Every structure is written in C-alpha cells, then in structure tokens.
Coordinates of C-alpha atoms and ligand atoms in Angstrom, one line a residue:
X1341 CA 0.0 0.2 0.1
X1342 CA 2.7 2.4 0.9
X1343 CA 4.6 1.2 -2.0
X1344 CA 1.7 2.0 -4.0
X1345 CA 1.6 5.7 -2.5
X1346 CA 5.2 6.1 -3.2
X1347 CA 5.7 4.6 -6.8
X1348 CA 2.4 6.4 -7.8
X1349 CA 4.3 9.4 -8.4
X1350 CA 6.8 7.8 -10.7
X1351 CA 4.3 6.2 -13.1
X1352 CA 2.9 9.2 -14.6
X1353 CA 3.8 10.1 -18.0
X1354 CA 6.2 12.8 -18.8
X1355 CA 4.4 16.1 -19.8
X1356 CA 5.6 19.1 -21.4
X1357 CA 9.2 20.2 -21.9
X1358 CA 12.2 20.1 -19.5
X1359 CA 12.5 23.0 -17.5
X1360 CA 15.2 24.5 -15.4
X1361 CA 14.2 24.7 -11.9
X1362 CA 16.0 26.5 -8.8
X1363 CA 15.1 25.1 -5.4
X1364 CA 16.0 27.0 -2.3
X1365 CA 15.6 25.2 1.1
X1366 CA 17.7 27.2 3.5
X1367 CA 16.5 25.9 7.2
X1368 CA 19.3 23.4 8.4
X1369 CA 16.8 21.0 9.7
X1370 CA 16.5 17.6 8.4
X1371 CA 12.8 17.7 9.0
X1372 CA 12.3 20.5 6.7
X1373 CA 14.6 19.0 4.2
X1374 CA 12.9 15.7 3.9
X1375 CA 9.6 17.0 2.7
X1376 CA 11.3 18.7 -0.2
X1377 CA 13.7 15.7 -1.2
X1378 CA 11.2 13.8 -3.0
X1379 CA 10.1 16.9 -5.2
X1380 CA 13.5 17.5 -6.4
X1381 CA 14.0 13.6 -6.9
X1382 CA 10.6 13.5 -9.1
X1383 CA 11.1 16.4 -10.9
X1384 CA 14.6 15.6 -12.0
X1385 CA 13.5 12.1 -12.8
X1386 CA 10.8 13.7 -15.1
X1387 CA 13.7 15.3 -17.0
X1388 CA 13.8 18.6 -15.4
X1389 CA 17.2 20.1 -14.7
X1390 CA 16.9 20.8 -11.0
X1391 CA 19.6 22.9 -9.1
X1392 CA 18.9 23.0 -5.2
X1393 CA 20.5 24.9 -2.4
X1394 CA 20.2 22.7 0.5
X1395 CA 21.7 21.9 3.9
X1396 CA 21.0 18.1 3.3
X1397 CA 22.1 16.9 -0.3
X1398 CA 20.5 13.7 -1.3
X1399 CA 23.8 12.9 -2.9
X1400 CA 22.2 10.1 -5.3
X1401 CA 24.5 9.6 -8.4
X1402 CA 21.4 8.1 -10.0
X1403 CA 19.9 11.4 -10.3
X1404 CA 21.9 12.9 -13.2
X1405 CA 19.5 15.8 -13.6
X1406 CA 20.0 17.1 -10.1
X1407 CA 22.8 19.5 -9.1
X1408 CA 23.0 20.3 -5.3
X1409 CA 24.8 23.1 -3.7
X1410 CA 25.7 21.8 -0.2
X1411 CA 25.0 24.4 2.7
X1412 CA 25.3 21.8 5.3
X1413 CA 27.6 24.3 7.4
X1414 CA 24.4 26.0 8.4
X1415 CA 23.7 23.3 11.1
X1416 CA 26.5 25.1 13.2
X1417 CA 24.5 28.0 14.3
X1418 CA 21.1 26.1 14.1
X1419 CA 22.5 23.4 16.7
X1420 CA 24.7 25.5 18.7
X1421 CA 22.5 28.4 19.2
X1422 CA 18.8 28.0 18.2
X1423 CA 18.2 24.5 19.3
X1424 CA 20.0 25.1 22.6
X1425 CA 18.1 28.1 23.3
X1426 CA 15.0 26.5 22.7
X1427 CA 15.7 23.4 25.0
X1428 CA 16.8 25.7 27.8
X1429 CA 13.4 27.2 27.8
X1430 CA 14.6 30.0 30.1
X1431 CA 14.2 33.1 28.0
X1432 CA 10.9 34.7 27.7
X1433 CA 9.0 34.2 24.5
X1434 CA 9.6 37.5 23.0
X1435 CA 13.3 37.5 23.5
X1436 CA 13.4 34.0 22.0
X1437 CA 11.5 35.1 19.0
X1438 CA 13.7 38.0 18.4
X1439 CA 16.9 35.7 19.0
X1440 CA 15.3 33.3 16.4
X1441 CA 14.9 35.9 13.9
X1442 CA 18.3 37.2 14.0
X1443 CA 20.1 34.0 14.0
X1444 CA 18.0 33.0 11.0
X1445 CA 19.7 36.0 9.3
X1446 CA 22.8 35.0 10.4
X1447 CA 22.3 31.5 8.8
X1448 CA 21.2 32.9 5.4
X1449 CA 23.9 35.7 5.6
X1450 CA 26.8 32.7 5.7
X1451 CA 24.8 30.9 3.0
X1452 CA 24.8 33.7 0.5
X1453 CA 28.5 34.2 1.2
X1454 CA 28.9 30.4 -0.1
X1455 CA 31.2 30.6 -3.2
X1456 CA 28.6 28.3 -5.1
X1457 CA 25.6 30.6 -4.2
X1458 CA 27.9 33.7 -5.1
X1459 CA 28.6 32.0 -8.7
X1460 CA 24.7 31.5 -9.0
X1461 CA 24.2 35.3 -8.2
X1462 CA 26.6 36.4 -10.5
X1463 CA 25.7 34.0 -13.2
X1464 CA 23.7 34.5 -16.4
X1465 CA 21.9 31.3 -16.3
X1466 CA 18.3 30.8 -17.2
X1467 CA 15.6 29.4 -15.0
X1468 CA 12.0 28.7 -15.5
X1469 CA 10.9 28.4 -11.9
X1470 CA 12.2 29.1 -8.5
X1471 CA 10.6 27.0 -5.6
X1472 CA 11.5 28.5 -2.1
X1473 CA 11.0 27.6 1.4
X1474 CA 8.5 30.1 2.5
X1475 CA 10.1 30.3 6.2
X1476 CA 13.2 32.0 5.0
X1477 CA 12.5 34.1 1.9
X1478 CA 15.5 36.3 1.4
X1479 CA 16.8 34.2 -1.5
X1480 CA 13.3 34.7 -3.3
X1481 CA 15.1 37.4 -5.0
X1482 CA 16.5 34.8 -7.6
X1483 CA 13.1 34.7 -9.1
X1484 CA 13.6 38.5 -9.7
X1485 CA 16.9 37.9 -11.0
X1486 CA 15.9 35.0 -13.5
X1487 CA 12.7 36.8 -14.3
X1488 CA 10.8 33.6 -13.5
X1489 CA 7.9 32.6 -11.5
X1490 CA 8.2 31.7 -7.7
X1491 CA 6.5 29.1 -5.8
X1492 CA 6.6 29.2 -1.9
X1493 CA 6.7 26.0 -0.1
X1494 CA 6.5 24.9 3.7
X1495 CA 7.3 21.6 5.5
X1496 CA 4.4 22.5 7.9
X1497 CA 0.9 23.4 7.4
X1498 CA 0.9 27.2 6.3
X1499 CA 0.8 29.8 9.0
X1500 CA -1.4 32.9 8.8
X1501 CA 1.6 34.9 7.4
X1502 CA 1.7 32.9 4.4
X1503 CA -1.8 32.7 3.9
X1504 CA -2.1 36.5 3.9
X1505 CA 0.7 36.5 1.5
X1506 CA -1.1 34.5 -1.2
X1507 CA -4.6 36.1 -0.3
X1508 CA -6.1 32.9 1.5
X1509 CA -8.7 34.3 3.9
X1510 CA -7.4 33.4 7.6
X1511 CA -9.2 33.6 10.9
X1512 CA -7.4 33.3 14.6
X1513 CA -10.1 31.4 16.0
X1514 CA -11.5 29.0 13.4
X1515 CA -8.0 28.3 11.9
X1516 CA -5.5 29.1 14.9
X1517 CA -1.7 29.1 13.7
X1518 CA -0.1 25.7 13.9
X1519 CA 2.3 26.9 16.5
X1520 CA -0.7 27.4 19.1
X1521 CA -1.7 24.1 20.7
X1522 CA -5.4 24.8 20.3
X1523 CA -7.8 22.1 19.1
X1524 CA -11.3 21.9 17.9
X1525 CA -13.2 23.7 20.9
X1526 CA -11.2 26.7 22.2
X1527 CA -12.2 28.5 25.6
X1528 CA -12.7 32.2 25.5
X1529 CA -9.2 32.6 27.0
X1530 CA -7.5 30.8 24.6
X1531 CA -9.5 32.5 21.7
X1532 CA -8.2 35.7 23.0
X1533 CA -4.9 34.6 23.3
X1534 CA -4.8 33.3 19.8
X1535 CA -6.3 36.5 18.7
X1536 CA -3.4 38.4 20.3
X1537 CA -0.5 36.2 19.7
X1538 CA -1.5 36.0 15.9
X1539 CA -1.2 39.9 16.1
X1540 CA 2.1 39.8 17.8
X1541 CA 3.4 37.2 15.6
X1542 CA 2.3 39.1 12.7
X1543 CA 4.6 42.1 14.0
X1544 CA 7.5 39.9 14.6
X1545 CA 7.2 38.5 11.3
X1546 CA 7.1 41.9 9.5
X1547 CA 10.3 42.9 11.9
X1548 CA 11.7 39.5 10.2
X1549 CA 11.1 40.3 6.9
X1550 CA 12.5 43.7 7.1
X1551 CA 15.8 42.0 8.2
X1552 CA 15.4 39.7 5.6
X1553 CA 14.9 42.6 2.9
X1554 CA 18.0 44.2 4.2
X1555 CA 20.0 40.8 3.9
X1556 CA 18.7 40.4 0.3
X1557 CA 19.5 43.7 -0.7
X1558 CA 23.1 43.5 0.6
X1559 CA 23.8 40.4 -1.7
X1560 CA 21.3 41.2 -4.7
X1561 CA 21.7 45.0 -4.9
X1562 CA 19.4 47.9 -3.7
X1563 CA 17.7 48.0 -6.9
X1564 CA 15.4 45.1 -6.5
X1565 CA 12.1 44.9 -5.1
X1566 CA 11.3 44.6 -1.4
X1567 CA 10.8 41.0 -0.1
X1568 CA 7.3 41.8 0.4
X1569 CA 6.5 42.5 -3.2
X1570 CA 8.7 39.4 -4.5
X1571 CA 6.9 37.2 -1.9
X1572 CA 3.5 39.1 -2.7
X1573 CA 4.2 37.7 -6.3
X1574 CA 4.1 34.0 -5.7
X1575 CA 2.4 31.9 -8.0
X1576 CA 1.4 29.3 -5.6
X1577 CA 2.0 28.1 -2.0
X1578 CA 2.6 24.4 -1.3
X1579 CA 1.7 23.5 2.3
X1580 CA 2.3 20.1 4.0
X1581 CA -1.0 19.5 5.3
X1582 CA -3.8 17.2 4.5
X1583 CA -7.5 16.9 5.3
X1584 CA -7.1 13.8 7.9
X1585 CA -4.6 15.2 10.2
X1586 CA -5.2 19.0 10.2
X1587 CA -8.0 20.9 10.7
X1588 CA -10.6 21.4 7.6
X1589 CA -9.6 24.9 6.3
X1590 CA -11.1 26.2 2.8
X1591 CA -8.2 27.3 0.7
X1592 CA -8.2 29.3 -2.5
X1593 CA -6.8 27.5 -5.6
X1594 CA -3.2 28.8 -5.5
X1595 CA -2.7 27.0 -2.1
X1596 CA -2.1 23.4 -2.8
X1597 CA -2.0 20.8 0.0
X1598 CA 1.0 18.5 -0.5
X1599 CA 0.8 16.6 2.9
X1600 CA -0.3 13.4 4.1
X1601 CA 3.1 11.1 4.2
X1602 CA 4.5 12.9 1.0
X1603 CA 8.1 11.9 2.3
X1604 CA 7.3 8.1 3.0
X1605 CA 9.8 5.9 1.3
X1606 CA 9.2 2.2 0.3
X1607 CA 10.1 -0.1 3.2
X1608 CA 13.8 -1.3 3.4
X1609 CA 15.0 -3.9 5.6
X1610 CA 16.4 -3.1 8.9
X1611 CA 20.0 -3.2 9.5
X1612 CA 21.1 -6.7 10.6
X1613 CA 21.9 -6.3 14.2
X1614 CA 18.8 -3.9 15.0
X1615 CA 16.4 -6.3 13.3
X1616 CA 17.5 -9.2 15.4
X1617 CA 17.1 -7.1 18.6
X1618 CA 13.5 -6.1 17.5
X1619 CA 12.6 -9.5 16.3
X1620 CA 13.7 -10.9 19.8
X1621 CA 11.6 -8.3 21.8
X1622 CA 9.0 -11.0 22.9
X1623 CA 6.6 -8.6 24.7
X1624 CA 7.0 -6.3 21.9
X1625 CA 9.1 -2.8 22.0
X1626 CA 8.6 0.9 22.4
X1627 CA 10.2 3.3 20.0
X1628 CA 11.1 6.6 21.6
X1629 CA 12.6 9.5 19.4
X1630 CA 12.4 13.1 20.0
X1631 CA 13.2 13.7 16.1
X1632 CA 16.0 15.2 14.5
X1633 CA 16.0 19.0 16.0
X1634 CA 15.7 18.2 19.7
X1635 CA 18.7 16.1 20.7
X1636 CA 17.8 13.5 23.7
X1637 CA 21.4 14.0 25.2
X1638 CA 20.4 17.7 25.5
X1639 CA 17.3 17.2 27.5
X1640 CA 17.5 18.4 31.2
X1641 CA 19.0 15.8 33.7
X1642 CA 16.0 15.8 35.8
X1643 CA 13.8 14.9 33.0
X1644 CA 16.3 12.2 31.5
X1645 CA 16.6 10.5 35.0
X1646 CA 12.7 10.2 35.2
X1647 CA 12.6 8.7 31.6
X1648 CA 15.3 6.2 32.5
X1649 CA 13.5 5.5 35.8
X1650 CA 10.1 4.9 33.9
X1651 CA 11.7 2.6 31.2
X1652 CA 13.6 0.3 33.5
X1653 CA 10.0 -0.5 35.1
X1654 CA 8.4 -1.5 31.7
X1655 CA 7.9 -5.0 30.7
X1656 CA 8.7 -3.9 27.2
X1657 CA 12.2 -3.5 25.2
X1658 CA 12.8 0.3 24.4
X1659 CA 14.4 1.4 21.4
X1660 CA 15.8 5.1 22.1
X1661 CA 17.3 7.2 19.6
X1662 CA 20.1 8.8 21.8
X1663 CA 22.8 11.0 20.1
X1664 CA 25.7 10.2 22.3
X1665 CA 27.8 6.9 22.7
X1666 CA 26.8 6.4 26.3
X1667 CA 23.9 6.7 28.3
X1668 CA 24.8 6.6 31.9
X1669 CA 22.8 4.1 34.0
X1670 CA 21.2 2.4 31.0
X1671 CA 18.4 -0.3 32.1
X1672 CA 18.7 -3.6 30.4
X1673 CA 15.7 -3.4 28.5
X1674 CA 16.7 0.1 26.7
X1675 CA 18.6 -0.3 23.4
X1676 CA 20.4 3.3 22.2
X1677 CA 21.1 4.2 18.7
X1678 CA 22.4 7.6 17.2
X1679 CA 20.4 7.0 14.2
X1680 CA 17.4 4.8 13.4
X1681 CA 15.8 4.3 9.9
X1682 CA 12.4 5.6 11.8
X1683 CA 10.2 4.6 9.0
X1684 CA 11.0 1.1 8.9
X1685 CA 11.3 0.6 12.7
X1686 CA 7.8 2.0 12.8
X1687 CA 6.9 -0.8 10.3
X1688 CA 8.1 -3.7 12.6
X1689 CA 5.4 -6.2 13.6
X1690 CA 6.7 -6.0 17.3
X1691 CA 6.1 -2.3 17.8
X1692 CA 3.9 -1.5 20.5
X1693 CA 4.1 2.4 21.0
X1694 CA 6.0 5.4 19.6
X1695 CA 6.9 8.0 22.1
X1696 CA 7.3 11.0 20.0
X1697 CA 8.0 14.9 20.2
X1698 CA 5.3 15.1 17.7
X1699 CA 6.9 16.7 14.6
X1700 CA 4.9 17.0 11.7
X1701 CA 6.7 14.1 9.6
X1702 CA 6.9 11.6 13.0
X1703 CA 3.2 12.2 13.3
X1704 CA 2.5 11.4 9.6
X1705 CA 4.7 8.3 9.7
X1706 CA 3.0 7.1 12.8
X1707 CA -0.3 7.4 11.5
X1708 CA 0.8 5.8 8.2
X1709 CA 2.3 2.9 10.1
X1710 CA -0.7 2.5 12.3
X1711 CA 1.3 2.7 15.6
X1712 CA -0.5 4.6 18.7
X1713 CA 1.6 7.5 20.6
X1714 CA 2.5 9.0 24.0
X1715 CA 3.5 12.5 23.0
X1716 CA 6.2 14.6 24.7
X1717 CA 6.0 17.8 22.7
X1718 CA 9.2 20.4 22.9
X1719 CA 8.6 23.5 20.7
X1720 CA 7.1 24.9 17.3
X1721 CA 4.1 23.0 16.1
X1722 CA 4.8 19.8 18.0
X1723 CA 2.3 20.7 21.0
X1724 CA -0.6 21.4 18.6
X1725 CA 0.4 18.1 16.5
X1726 CA 0.3 15.9 19.8
X1727 CA -2.9 17.8 20.9
X1728 CA -4.6 16.9 17.5
X1729 CA -3.5 13.1 18.0
X1730 CA -4.8 13.1 21.4
X1731 CA -8.3 14.7 20.2
X1732 CA -8.4 12.0 17.5
X1733 CA -7.7 9.2 20.0
X1734 CA -4.6 7.7 19.0
X1735 CA -2.8 8.4 22.1
X1736 CA -2.0 10.3 25.3
X1737 CA 0.6 13.1 26.1
X1738 CA 2.8 14.2 28.8
X1739 CA 4.8 17.6 29.4
X1740 CA 8.5 17.2 29.6
X1741 CA 9.0 20.2 32.0
X1742 CA 6.8 18.3 34.7
X1743 CA 7.5 14.8 33.9
X1744 CA 6.6 12.3 36.7
X1745 CA 7.4 8.7 36.6
X1746 CA 4.0 7.3 37.8
X1747 CA 1.9 9.2 35.4
X1748 CA 4.4 8.7 32.4
X1749 CA 4.2 4.9 33.2
X1750 CA 0.7 4.8 33.5
X1751 CA 0.0 6.5 30.2
X1752 CA 2.5 4.2 28.5
X1753 CA 0.9 1.2 29.6
X1754 CA -2.9 2.6 29.1
X1755 CA -2.1 3.2 25.4
X1756 CA -0.5 0.0 24.8
X1757 CA -2.9 -2.3 26.8
X1758 CA -6.0 -0.5 25.8
X1759 CA -6.8 -1.6 22.0
X1760 CA -8.9 1.6 21.6
X1761 CA -5.8 3.5 20.8
X1762 CA -4.7 1.2 17.9
X1763 CA -8.1 0.6 16.6
X1764 CA -8.4 4.5 16.1
X1765 CA -5.3 4.9 14.5
X1766 CA -6.0 1.9 12.3
X1767 CA -9.2 3.9 11.1
X1768 CA -7.0 6.8 10.1
X1769 CA -4.6 4.7 8.3
X1770 CA -7.5 3.7 6.0
X1771 CA -8.7 7.3 5.5
X1772 CA -5.1 8.6 4.6
X1773 CA -4.8 5.8 1.9
X1774 CA -8.2 6.3 0.3
X1775 CA -7.3 9.5 -1.7
X1776 CA -7.6 10.2 -5.6
X1777 CA -3.8 11.7 -5.7
X1778 CA -0.9 11.7 -3.0
X1779 CA 0.3 15.1 -1.9
X1780 CA 3.6 14.6 -4.0
X1781 CA 1.7 14.1 -7.3
X1782 CA -0.2 17.1 -6.3
X1783 CA 3.2 18.9 -5.7
X1784 CA 4.7 17.7 -9.2
X1785 CA 1.5 18.5 -11.3
X1786 CA 1.1 22.0 -9.9
X1787 CA 4.9 22.6 -10.3
X1788 CA 4.7 21.8 -14.0
X1789 CA 1.4 23.8 -14.3
X1790 CA 3.2 27.0 -13.2
X1791 CA 6.2 26.2 -15.4
X1792 CA 3.8 25.8 -18.7
X1793 CA 1.7 28.7 -17.9
X1794 CA 4.6 31.0 -16.6
X1795 CA 3.0 31.7 -13.2
X1796 CA -0.6 31.5 -12.3
X1797 CA -1.6 35.2 -12.3
X1798 CA -5.3 34.0 -13.1
X1799 CA -5.3 32.2 -9.9
X1800 CA -4.5 35.4 -8.0
X1801 CA -6.8 35.7 -4.9
X1802 CA -9.4 38.8 -5.0
X1803 CA -8.4 39.3 -1.5
X1804 CA -4.9 40.6 -2.4
X1805 CA -6.5 43.5 -4.2
X1806 CA -9.1 44.5 -1.6
X1807 CA -8.3 46.9 1.0
X1808 CA -8.3 45.4 4.6
X1809 CA -11.1 47.8 5.7
X1810 CA -13.3 46.4 3.1
X1811 CA -12.6 42.9 4.0
X1812 CA -13.2 43.4 7.7
X1813 CA -16.4 45.0 6.2
X1814 CA -15.9 47.9 8.5
X1815 CA -17.1 50.6 5.7
X1816 CA -20.2 48.6 5.5
X1817 CA -20.7 48.4 9.2
X1818 CA -20.0 52.1 9.5
X1819 CA -22.6 52.9 6.9
X1820 CA -25.2 50.6 8.2
X1821 CA -24.4 51.9 11.8
X1822 CA -24.9 55.5 10.7
X1823 CA -28.0 54.5 9.0
X1824 CA -29.4 52.9 12.1
X1825 CA -28.4 55.8 14.3
X1826 CA -30.0 58.3 12.1
X1827 CA -33.3 56.3 11.9
X1828 CA -33.3 55.7 15.6
X1829 CA -32.5 59.4 16.0
X1830 CA -35.2 60.5 13.6
X1831 CA -37.7 58.3 15.3
X1832 CA -36.8 59.7 18.7
X1833 CA -37.4 63.3 17.4
X1834 CA -40.8 62.2 15.8
X1835 CA -41.9 60.7 19.1
X1836 CA -40.7 63.6 21.2
X1837 CA -42.6 66.0 18.7
X1838 CA -45.9 63.9 18.8
X1839 CA -45.5 63.6 22.5
X1840 CA -45.3 67.1 23.0
X1841 CA -48.2 68.0 20.4
X1842 CA -50.4 65.5 22.0
X1843 CA -49.7 67.0 25.6
X1844 CA -50.3 70.5 24.3
X1845 CA -53.4 69.5 22.7
X1846 CA -54.6 67.9 25.9
X1847 CA -53.6 70.9 27.8
X1848 CA -55.5 73.3 25.5
X1849 CA -58.5 71.2 26.1
X1850 CA -58.2 71.0 29.9
X1851 CA -57.8 74.9 29.9
X1852 CA -61.1 75.1 27.5
X1853 CA -63.0 72.7 29.9
X1854 CA -62.2 74.8 32.7
Ligands
NAG1236 C1 17.4 13.4 -17.2 O1 16.7 14.3 -18.0 C2 16.5 13.7 -19.6 C3 15.9 14.9 -20.4 O2 16.2 16.1 -20.0 C4 15.8 12.6 -19.4 O3 15.7 12.2 -20.7 C5 16.6 11.6 -18.6 O4 15.8 10.4 -18.5 C6 16.7 12.2 -17.2 N1 17.5 11.2 -16.4 C7 17.4 11.0 -15.2 C8 18.4 9.9 -14.5 O5 16.7 11.6 -14.3
NAG1237 C1 6.0 39.1 -10.5 O1 6.1 37.9 -11.6 C2 6.2 38.0 -12.8 C3 6.2 36.5 -13.7 O2 5.3 35.7 -13.0 C4 7.0 39.0 -13.3 O3 6.8 39.3 -14.6 C5 7.1 40.1 -12.5 O4 7.9 41.1 -12.8 C6 7.0 39.9 -11.0 N1 7.1 41.3 -10.1 C7 7.9 41.4 -9.0 C8 7.5 42.6 -8.3 O5 8.7 40.6 -8.8

C-alpha cells in the first residue's frame, strides 16, 4: 500500500518540455529538508534540470539531472544557538523570537556568502521556476534575477502569514496557527490568546521580513523590489497539510496541500543487528525518538533520570534514538542508537508504541504505520500536533517540563494495553490511503502547471486586491451603523414631537374645559 503511494508518483507520463528549476531550502533542519527531497527527486526524474540550495543534499548519483549546492555548514548556528536556546526554555517568548529571527539572518548570510551561491548570483543562467521554502524568504530574489515565477513551499501546514501573502482568508479562532496548541474547541481565554498572539506574531514576522529585506539587498543589490513585493508575487503556496490530520480549512486554488505522508519511502530491510534485537523483543518494543532537532542528549538531566526510571520498570524493550555513545545508568531493556531508519522501525510487527515529540513528519509516519503514541512535545508545531493526535484518540501526552514517573508509566501502559488507541489509528490509516492523488503527485502536477503557464496570475486571490477595511466590512458596518443611528434618532425626534404635540392638545382642551 505504501509502495503504491510512493511509486504512484513515478508512473505518470512525461508531460511538457524539460524546464530548469531552482529549489532553495535554507533551513538547516532535516525534518524540513526531508519534505522537499522527494519533489527534487521526482522533478529531476521527469527530465527537468533541477538545481537545489540545500543543507541536506540527497547525494544520489543516479539523479543525473539534479545539481545540489551543499549548505550543510549552516547546521553549526542552528544546533549551537537556536536549538540550545529553545531547549533551555529560560528566555521569555519575545526574547526567544527576536533571537530566533536574527539567528536565521546569520544563517542565510553565511549561505549567501557560499562561493557556489555567489557564482549563481553572478551567473547569467536561465531558470524557468524558483521554488523557495517560505520560512526564510531572502533568496526569493532569485526569481526576480531570473525573471521567472516563484512557488513558496513549507514543510508544515501554512501559518497565517503565508496565507495572507497569497490571499487565503485566515481567522485566528476558526483556523488558529499551527504553533498554538489549540484544537477544535477553544475556551474564551484561548480565543483571546490566539487573536493576540496572531497579531504579535505578525508584528514579529514583519520585523523578520525587514531584516530579510536588508540581507537580500546587501547581496542582490539595492535596486531589487522588497521581499514583501517579491513574496507577494508568488504563483502558488504548497503547504504540508492534509484533510485527515489537519483541521479542515477552505483554501484558494493557489494554495495546494501536498501533505499526508509525501515524504514516505518504500520499506527497506532493517540493519541486521537492529532487526535481530527487535525480532527478539518478545513482549514487543517501544520506540522513543524526539526527532532530528531535539537531541535526547541535551534534554534536562532531571527529565532524563525520570525517563530512565520509567523505562526500567516497563515489561517491554525500549529503542531510544539517543545521540551520544553512552547513556549512563542505561537499564537492561533499553537499546540506544544514534540514528535509526524511523519509517522501517515503525513498520516492525513487534512495535507497541511510539513516544514522540510530535514533529509533523513523525506524526505522519506513525499514522501511516498504524502505531499509537505517547506525545512529549518540545516546541514549534509539536504541541499542536500532539494535541490533534490525542483529540483524535490515537494516544496520550505528557509534559517534559513536569514529567513524573507514575504518570508517564501509567500513560505508556494505558496506550499499549487498551486496544482503543490502536483501533483508532487503524481507522485513520484507512482514510489517509483513500485519496485520488498523493500529496507529492499534486506538488509535481502544480509545479509543471506553473512552468507551462509561466506563473498562475489568473489564480490570484481577489483578497490581495481588496483593502483590509473592506475585507473586515468596516465601511459597510460604518454606513449601516450610521443609517441605524440616523433612523433611531429621527424616530426619537418624531416621538418627542408627537408626544409634545399631544400633551399640548390635551393641555388646551383642559384649559377650555375649565
Ligand atoms: C534527465 O533528463 C533527460 C531529459 O532532459 C531525461 O531524458 C533523462 O531520463 C533524465 N535522467 C534521469 C536519470 O533523471
Ligand atoms: C511578478 O511575477 C511576474 C512573472 O510571474 C514578473 O513578470 C513580474 O516582474 C514579477 N514582479 C515582481 C515585483 O517581482
């Protein structure tokens, strides 16, 4: 079934002429890159000449039409500064966001100084399309340089900033941003908080864009249009969401959902030693991984001790993705490994449970593999993803900042021993597989559509050309309010006049009667 999902992409016939495509994915995070890789692979196999700027090149010699500019060194700043800050959870949120924004600029500046990127900046090559990760837009100026259409793509569901960019209506209560851990029913205080944080976030993001703009002009030249103008000209937005995992939201035609396990690979056999260990886990095993950004070796010591004590009391084998050589006080039933083929581990028949940080890729993988979860979210969209899974009934969650052994152990045992969680996740597996086209097929089709039609200006959302006060109906309400007030006032005057008139009549009559 998963094989079908994957190979479905490859079988479609070659359509249109080969194009030259520039793909730019600046974020040094494997979980971001892994969503783009299948697209580069597919487009190059379909005969397009694809050049990518990426921190994680695929390095597959069979992909002869794919040229990769390696920006791997960006991981230095990302791991040493950004991830350490996020995990220390000592800064207040505002300071953390400002730091994050400036550190992204530091990363992009280094990337633009890369000799191969400089060569591209000075080249007079021709490109037919630029696809950029919408998260770090400075290099979107390449679309202006090469005079070609631009597609923005993100490895998460689109946030309101991106939806505003492309003119897709947003609503902070009906469709709260993915970074807020809200689900279907929000309390009044959550709704207020969502409105206020969406507003503050949009301020932070315009500050971020002004820095992106300065950086872009430093490298491309001051005669370039602003980042807002360039990004406001994107032909399409590809978002990594689907209608099974994500909340239902109406989308304009220029927003295309490419989510729902697009990055899944066909199964591969597990490495021999690992396979033997998992085959021999007679009571079954639990897989514990915090993803590629949160390093288990960096989590606070108290938390780690609680985790180890909990695991030591479980009747199951625990496979822990742990990034150091040694885990002090490692219990007998715990196996550690620095790297694991996660998709294949999740497909092993002995797996009972996935303890996950709830990154979107891990969430997709666990749902496609039919494995229930205990969530332990850290940052970004993780809390929201975990909350969605808990609401959908595929598992339970814990807080890593206040982790307690009894609670953690109780939840692990409940999810493994109560069949309702696994039954629920199997219902979702059936739904994710029952779709007309995979997310990746949609991404490839719409990419070639934009190339064929030299953009998608005819799909431009009318919202982009409507002043904000008209969209918010402020002028309409103002006029209606005025009419209402005017009518009410006229009515009041009339009533007052009539009542005086009648009173006077009565008075006169009274006088006459006397
Ligand atoms: C490379 O592109 C050409 C057409 O431009 C195509 O015929 C060929 O199959 C592609 N090769 C690979 C390995 O993708
Ligand atoms: C917007 O995109 C079109 C091509 O899709 C291009 O002709 C135009 O110059 C672009 N404008 C800006 C400001 O980038």
